[in-house]
Amino acid sequence: MRIFGKVRHRPSASWRQATDRAFTLIGDGRYEDAGALLTRAADLEPWLSESWFNLALLHKFRHDWEQARAAGLRAVALLDKETGAPDWWNVGIAATALQDWPLARRAWQAYGLKVPGASAGTGEPAGMELGSAAVRLSPEGEAEVVWGRRLDPARIEVLSIPLPSSGRRWGEVVLHDGVPNGERTTSAGPSYPVFDEIELWAPSPVPTWVVLLEAASEDDRDALESLAADAGFAAEDWSSSVRLLCRACSESSMPSAEGEGEHLDPHDHSEPGHPGPLGHRSPGELWTPERECGIAAPVGLVRGLLDGWVADSPDTREWRDLEEVC
């Protein structure tokens, strides 16, 4: 083996045993014990990029971004190929967590992505036009999949209004993992990846409210959502947008819309007949006026929004039981 060359070799049996055992421990959440084994593996095979890639992964799981960046940089220094290696993606995530924008740009470019602007830019990577995606908030807890806008390969701005159980708000930016864990399809044909949240990257100052509406028609409901959007905030009819899925269904390919006719989705684990988070199934032609709605708006604006909505059509609209929930 040439130490300073690019010659690859098979890792030793001791390296493989330590690494295999470490990933078993990671699966059990025993990060400290896994770290000792992966450090030992790196001592056994310091010229193997996988040694440092594995350590970078462990530090990512622990959210130890300084160590993840350091191990990731050692991994990419030993790579055989110029572009496309997942090692660079891990470096990009760590650099984004640390707001090390020159390194983040370098990582995405080395992976093979186009980053607009100067390659030596010091600001956030912008204009990558990665489109929409879904992100699974609190994946190890009461996981919730919401929609958002990808700011770069490692961050999503949340555009749905999350349920209060997630502890997240509309407008927050979350750091997410690089490998999709499921997808959401649409009736128009496109599918969108579902990424797992790693941690909150930027909080939102906008609180979440829940309110019960009496909306005589879908147009009445849509009017509130449009009114909130025009004000620069958001409203979402949780009675129709939320459904409960088991973990296996959530992490598979699932339709993002309810479709036509009676909703008898076998993957939906909601309880029939309940509004909001517990009520996804209902006869497709039957509109239920009582709606549980989430609103993302400042405390000084939310009541005015609702009153203005009612004032536009007082015979078909009412609201009650407004409560701040997150």
Short mmCIF file of C-alpha atoms in Angstrom, two decimals:
data_model
loop_
_atom_site.label_atom_id
_atom_site.label_comp_id
_atom_site.label_asym_id
_atom_site.label_seq_id
_atom_site.Cartn_x
_atom_site.Cartn_y
_atom_site.Cartn_z
CA MET A 1 0.00 0.00 0.00
CA ARG A 2 1.28 3.47 -0.91
CA ILE A 3 0.47 5.86 1.91
CA PHE A 4 0.32 8.99 -0.24
CA GLY A 5 -1.14 7.33 -3.32
CA LYS A 6 -4.68 6.44 -4.32
CA VAL A 7 -4.24 2.70 -4.18
CA ARG A 8 -7.21 1.04 -2.45
CA HIS A 9 -6.91 -2.06 -0.36
CA ARG A 10 -9.27 -4.32 1.51
CA PRO A 11 -9.72 -3.29 5.13
CA SER A 12 -8.59 -5.71 7.77
CA ALA A 13 -10.92 -8.14 9.51
CA SER A 14 -10.48 -6.14 12.73
CA TRP A 15 -11.59 -2.97 10.94
CA ARG A 16 -14.69 -4.68 9.56
CA GLN A 17 -15.61 -6.19 12.92
CA ALA A 18 -15.24 -2.87 14.75
CA THR A 19 -17.21 -1.03 12.07
CA ASP A 20 -20.04 -3.58 11.91
CA ARG A 21 -20.37 -3.58 15.69
CA ALA A 22 -20.34 0.24 15.75
CA PHE A 23 -23.27 0.51 13.35
CA THR A 24 -25.22 -2.00 15.40
CA LEU A 25 -24.65 0.23 18.41
CA ILE A 26 -25.68 3.31 16.41
CA GLY A 27 -28.95 1.57 15.58
CA ASP A 28 -29.49 1.13 19.33
CA GLY A 29 -28.71 4.78 20.01
CA ARG A 30 -25.45 3.96 21.82
CA TYR A 31 -23.40 6.69 20.16
CA GLU A 32 -20.63 6.92 22.73
CA ASP A 33 -19.80 3.21 22.47
CA ALA A 34 -20.05 3.37 18.68
CA GLY A 35 -17.69 6.34 18.64
CA ALA A 36 -15.01 4.42 20.51
CA LEU A 37 -15.21 1.57 17.97
CA LEU A 38 -15.17 3.86 14.93
CA THR A 39 -12.21 5.77 16.36
CA ARG A 40 -10.43 2.44 16.78
CA ALA A 41 -11.29 1.54 13.16
CA ALA A 42 -9.83 4.87 11.98
CA ASP A 43 -6.65 4.14 13.94
CA LEU A 44 -6.44 0.73 12.26
CA GLU A 45 -7.02 2.08 8.73
CA PRO A 46 -6.25 5.84 8.76
CA TRP A 47 -5.70 5.94 4.99
CA LEU A 48 -9.13 4.52 4.21
CA SER A 49 -11.70 7.19 3.35
CA GLU A 50 -14.49 5.00 4.75
CA SER A 51 -12.94 5.24 8.22
CA TRP A 52 -13.51 8.99 8.28
CA PHE A 53 -16.79 8.83 6.37
CA ASN A 54 -18.19 6.58 9.11
CA LEU A 55 -16.96 8.90 11.84
CA ALA A 56 -18.49 11.88 10.02
CA LEU A 57 -21.81 9.99 9.91
CA LEU A 58 -21.67 9.29 13.63
CA HIS A 59 -20.95 12.93 14.44
CA LYS A 60 -23.87 13.94 12.18
CA PHE A 61 -26.17 11.63 14.17
CA ARG A 62 -24.89 13.30 17.35
CA HIS A 63 -25.23 16.81 15.84
CA ASP A 64 -21.56 17.43 16.65
CA TRP A 65 -20.96 19.56 13.61
CA GLU A 66 -17.37 20.61 14.29
CA GLN A 67 -16.32 16.98 14.52
CA ALA A 68 -18.49 16.03 11.54
CA ARG A 69 -16.80 18.69 9.43
CA ALA A 70 -13.32 17.63 10.52
CA ALA A 71 -13.91 13.92 9.86
CA GLY A 72 -15.69 14.69 6.59
CA LEU A 73 -12.76 16.72 5.31
CA ARG A 74 -10.37 13.86 6.10
CA ALA A 75 -12.69 11.49 4.20
CA VAL A 76 -12.84 13.60 1.03
CA ALA A 77 -9.06 14.08 1.08
CA LEU A 78 -8.71 10.32 0.56
CA LEU A 79 -11.34 9.89 -2.17
CA ASP A 80 -10.55 8.16 -5.44
CA LYS A 81 -13.12 9.99 -7.58
CA GLU A 82 -13.50 13.66 -8.28
CA THR A 83 -17.29 14.17 -8.00
CA GLY A 84 -20.45 12.52 -6.76
CA ALA A 85 -19.17 10.96 -3.54
CA PRO A 86 -21.61 10.97 -0.58
CA ASP A 87 -18.67 12.05 1.58
CA TRP A 88 -19.04 15.51 0.07
CA TRP A 89 -22.75 15.59 0.91
CA ASN A 90 -21.98 14.97 4.58
CA VAL A 91 -19.44 17.79 4.46
CA GLY A 92 -22.09 20.03 2.93
CA ILE A 93 -24.57 19.26 5.72
CA ALA A 94 -21.99 19.93 8.43
CA ALA A 95 -20.85 23.14 6.75
CA THR A 96 -24.47 24.32 6.43
CA ALA A 97 -25.12 23.58 10.11
CA LEU A 98 -22.07 25.68 10.97
CA GLN A 99 -22.88 28.38 8.37
CA ASP A 100 -19.49 27.76 6.81
CA TRP A 101 -20.73 28.94 3.42
CA PRO A 102 -17.45 28.75 1.44
CA LEU A 103 -17.10 25.09 2.44
CA ALA A 104 -20.79 24.39 1.77
CA ARG A 105 -20.42 25.79 -1.76
CA ARG A 106 -17.29 23.76 -2.31
CA ALA A 107 -19.02 20.59 -1.08
CA TRP A 108 -22.09 20.94 -3.33
CA GLN A 109 -19.90 21.70 -6.33
CA ALA A 110 -17.62 18.76 -5.58
CA TYR A 111 -20.68 16.54 -5.35
CA GLY A 112 -21.61 17.67 -8.85
CA LEU A 113 -24.29 20.31 -8.22
CA LYS A 114 -24.37 23.72 -9.85
CA VAL A 115 -24.15 26.57 -7.35
CA PRO A 116 -24.95 29.99 -8.86
CA GLY A 117 -22.60 32.84 -8.11
CA ALA A 118 -18.90 32.97 -7.45
CA SER A 119 -17.38 29.68 -6.32
CA ALA A 120 -15.53 31.55 -3.57
CA GLY A 121 -18.64 33.36 -2.37
CA THR A 122 -18.98 33.91 1.35
CA GLY A 123 -22.79 34.07 1.52
CA GLU A 124 -25.42 31.34 1.63
CA PRO A 125 -25.77 29.31 -1.58
CA ALA A 126 -28.77 30.91 -3.30
CA GLY A 127 -30.66 30.43 -6.52
CA MET A 128 -30.13 26.66 -6.78
CA GLU A 129 -33.83 26.26 -7.70
CA LEU A 130 -34.27 22.83 -6.11
CA GLY A 131 -38.04 23.22 -5.95
CA SER A 132 -40.49 21.82 -3.44
CA ALA A 133 -40.09 18.82 -1.18
CA ALA A 134 -41.60 17.31 1.93
CA VAL A 135 -39.79 17.06 5.24
CA ARG A 136 -40.54 14.72 8.15
CA LEU A 137 -40.41 16.79 11.32
CA SER A 138 -39.37 15.12 14.59
CA PRO A 139 -38.70 11.78 12.82
CA GLU A 140 -37.83 10.00 16.07
CA GLY A 141 -40.91 11.30 17.89
CA GLU A 142 -44.43 12.10 16.67
CA ALA A 143 -43.25 12.37 13.09
CA GLU A 144 -45.17 14.71 10.79
CA VAL A 145 -44.60 15.20 7.07
CA VAL A 146 -45.06 18.79 5.87
CA TRP A 147 -44.38 20.67 2.64
CA GLY A 148 -41.63 23.18 2.12
CA ARG A 149 -39.30 24.99 -0.24
CA ARG A 150 -35.73 23.75 -0.63
CA LEU A 151 -33.29 26.59 0.01
CA ASP A 152 -30.25 24.45 -0.78
CA PRO A 153 -29.42 20.73 -0.65
CA ALA A 154 -29.55 20.63 3.18
CA ARG A 155 -32.27 23.12 4.20
CA ILE A 156 -36.02 23.39 3.75
CA GLU A 157 -38.26 26.33 4.66
CA VAL A 158 -41.50 24.95 6.10
CA LEU A 159 -44.53 26.25 4.18
CA SER A 160 -47.21 24.04 5.74
CA ILE A 161 -48.54 24.82 9.21
CA PRO A 162 -47.25 21.96 11.39
CA LEU A 163 -49.38 20.47 14.13
CA PRO A 164 -48.37 21.65 17.62
CA SER A 165 -47.14 18.16 18.56
CA SER A 166 -44.16 18.61 16.22
CA GLY A 167 -42.92 21.67 18.09
CA ARG A 168 -42.32 23.37 14.73
CA ARG A 169 -43.83 26.50 13.16
CA TRP A 170 -44.67 27.80 9.71
CA GLY A 171 -41.71 29.65 8.19
CA GLU A 172 -39.03 27.81 10.13
CA VAL A 173 -35.97 26.47 8.34
CA VAL A 174 -34.89 22.93 9.18
CA LEU A 175 -31.67 21.12 8.40
CA HIS A 176 -32.42 17.79 6.74
CA ASP A 177 -30.66 14.60 5.76
CA GLY A 178 -29.50 13.95 2.22
CA VAL A 179 -31.18 10.62 1.44
CA PRO A 180 -34.97 10.75 0.93
CA ASN A 181 -37.03 8.53 3.23
CA GLY A 182 -40.22 8.10 1.20
CA GLU A 183 -41.96 10.19 -1.43
CA ARG A 184 -45.27 11.91 -2.11
CA THR A 185 -46.90 11.61 -5.51
CA THR A 186 -49.49 13.88 -7.12
CA SER A 187 -52.35 13.19 -9.51
CA ALA A 188 -50.58 15.35 -12.10
CA GLY A 189 -47.66 12.93 -12.16
CA PRO A 190 -44.66 14.52 -10.35
CA SER A 191 -43.34 12.93 -7.18
CA TYR A 192 -41.56 14.73 -4.39
CA PRO A 193 -38.96 13.33 -1.98
CA VAL A 194 -39.54 13.21 1.77
CA PHE A 195 -36.44 14.13 3.75
CA ASP A 196 -35.93 13.56 7.47
CA GLU A 197 -35.32 16.59 9.65
CA ILE A 198 -31.99 16.61 11.50
CA GLU A 199 -32.51 19.74 13.58
CA LEU A 200 -34.04 23.20 13.61
CA TRP A 201 -31.76 25.59 11.70
CA ALA A 202 -33.68 28.88 12.02
CA PRO A 203 -36.76 29.41 14.26
CA SER A 204 -39.85 31.36 13.25
CA PRO A 205 -41.27 34.20 15.38
CA VAL A 206 -44.78 33.55 14.00
CA PRO A 207 -47.02 31.63 16.44
CA THR A 208 -49.43 28.84 15.47
CA TRP A 209 -53.12 29.12 16.30
CA VAL A 210 -55.96 26.65 16.06
CA VAL A 211 -59.51 27.84 15.45
CA LEU A 212 -62.85 26.23 14.72
CA LEU A 213 -64.53 27.61 11.62
CA GLU A 214 -68.05 27.42 10.30
CA ALA A 215 -67.53 27.65 6.55
CA ALA A 216 -70.58 26.96 4.45
CA SER A 217 -68.55 25.94 1.40
CA GLU A 218 -65.05 25.18 0.23
CA ASP A 219 -64.96 28.67 -1.32
CA ASP A 220 -65.50 30.13 2.15
CA ARG A 221 -62.62 28.08 3.50
CA ASP A 222 -60.40 29.01 0.55
CA ALA A 223 -61.15 32.68 1.15
CA LEU A 224 -59.53 32.54 4.60
CA GLU A 225 -56.45 30.81 3.23
CA SER A 226 -56.16 33.48 0.50
CA LEU A 227 -56.69 36.30 3.00
CA ALA A 228 -53.89 34.99 5.22
CA ALA A 229 -51.54 34.51 2.25
CA ASP A 230 -52.22 38.05 1.02
CA ALA A 231 -51.19 39.30 4.47
CA GLY A 232 -47.90 37.41 4.19
CA PHE A 233 -48.86 34.58 6.55
CA ALA A 234 -50.79 31.30 6.26
CA ALA A 235 -53.99 29.43 7.10
CA GLU A 236 -54.51 25.71 6.55
CA ASP A 237 -57.64 23.59 6.83
CA TRP A 238 -56.36 20.77 9.01
CA SER A 239 -59.68 18.96 8.63
CA SER A 240 -58.80 18.10 5.04
CA SER A 241 -55.01 18.37 4.89
CA VAL A 242 -54.07 16.09 7.81
CA ARG A 243 -54.19 12.29 7.86
CA LEU A 244 -52.61 9.77 10.19
CA LEU A 245 -50.27 7.18 8.69
CA CYS A 246 -48.31 4.35 10.22
CA ARG A 247 -44.53 4.57 9.94
CA ALA A 248 -44.31 2.05 7.10
CA CYS A 249 -46.86 3.97 5.03
CA SER A 250 -45.28 7.34 5.78
CA GLU A 251 -41.86 6.15 4.63
CA SER A 252 -43.19 4.68 1.37
CA SER A 253 -44.53 6.27 -1.82
CA MET A 254 -47.88 7.86 -0.91
CA PRO A 255 -50.31 10.09 -2.81
CA SER A 256 -50.27 13.66 -1.53
CA ALA A 257 -53.91 14.44 -2.37
CA GLU A 258 -57.11 12.75 -1.32
CA GLY A 259 -58.46 12.39 -4.85
CA GLU A 260 -62.09 12.04 -5.91
CA GLY A 261 -65.07 10.23 -4.43
CA GLU A 262 -65.30 8.62 -1.03
CA HIS A 263 -61.98 8.53 0.82
CA LEU A 264 -61.27 4.91 1.61
CA ASP A 265 -57.49 5.02 1.60
CA PRO A 266 -56.36 1.73 3.19
CA HIS A 267 -53.18 3.45 4.37
CA ASP A 268 -55.04 6.10 6.32
CA HIS A 269 -55.16 5.27 10.03
CA SER A 270 -57.39 8.17 11.10
CA GLU A 271 -60.64 7.69 12.96
CA PRO A 272 -63.64 8.38 10.71
CA GLY A 273 -66.02 11.14 11.65
CA HIS A 274 -63.62 13.37 13.54
CA PRO A 275 -62.52 16.78 12.24
CA GLY A 276 -58.92 17.88 11.99
CA PRO A 277 -56.00 15.55 12.71
CA LEU A 278 -58.32 12.60 13.39
CA GLY A 279 -60.55 12.94 10.36
CA HIS A 280 -59.24 12.24 6.88
CA ARG A 281 -62.02 10.00 5.57
CA SER A 282 -65.39 11.43 4.67
CA PRO A 283 -67.78 11.03 1.74
CA GLY A 284 -66.15 12.85 -1.15
CA GLU A 285 -69.25 14.84 -2.13
CA LEU A 286 -70.18 15.87 1.43
CA TRP A 287 -68.80 19.14 2.77
CA THR A 288 -68.73 19.48 6.55
CA PRO A 289 -69.05 23.17 7.54
CA GLU A 290 -67.20 22.75 10.86
CA ARG A 291 -63.48 22.91 10.09
CA GLU A 292 -60.46 22.81 12.36
CA CYS A 293 -58.00 25.31 10.93
CA GLY A 294 -54.41 26.14 11.71
CA ILE A 295 -53.33 29.76 11.32
CA ALA A 296 -49.79 31.15 11.33
CA ALA A 297 -50.00 34.87 12.10
CA PRO A 298 -48.81 37.38 14.72
CA VAL A 299 -50.91 37.87 17.83
CA GLY A 300 -51.86 41.39 16.75
CA LEU A 301 -53.16 40.23 13.38
CA VAL A 302 -54.90 36.89 13.81
CA ARG A 303 -58.23 38.12 15.21
CA GLY A 304 -58.41 40.86 12.61
CA LEU A 305 -57.87 38.29 9.86
CA LEU A 306 -60.71 36.14 11.14
CA ASP A 307 -63.06 39.08 11.69
CA GLY A 308 -62.32 40.37 8.21
CA TRP A 309 -63.01 36.95 6.76
CA VAL A 310 -66.41 36.82 8.49
CA ALA A 311 -67.24 40.42 7.51
CA ASP A 312 -66.86 39.54 3.82
CA SER A 313 -69.70 36.99 4.08
CA PRO A 314 -71.35 37.00 7.52
CA ASP A 315 -74.17 34.67 6.47
CA THR A 316 -71.81 31.80 5.57
CA ARG A 317 -68.86 32.23 7.96
CA GLU A 318 -68.19 32.12 11.70
CA TRP A 319 -65.21 31.40 13.95
CA ARG A 320 -64.75 30.45 17.62
CA ASP A 321 -62.35 28.93 20.14
CA LEU A 322 -59.15 30.58 18.92
CA GLU A 323 -56.12 29.22 20.81
CA GLU A 324 -52.37 29.68 20.48
CA VAL A 325 -50.84 26.18 20.39
CA CYS A 326 -47.18 26.65 19.38
#
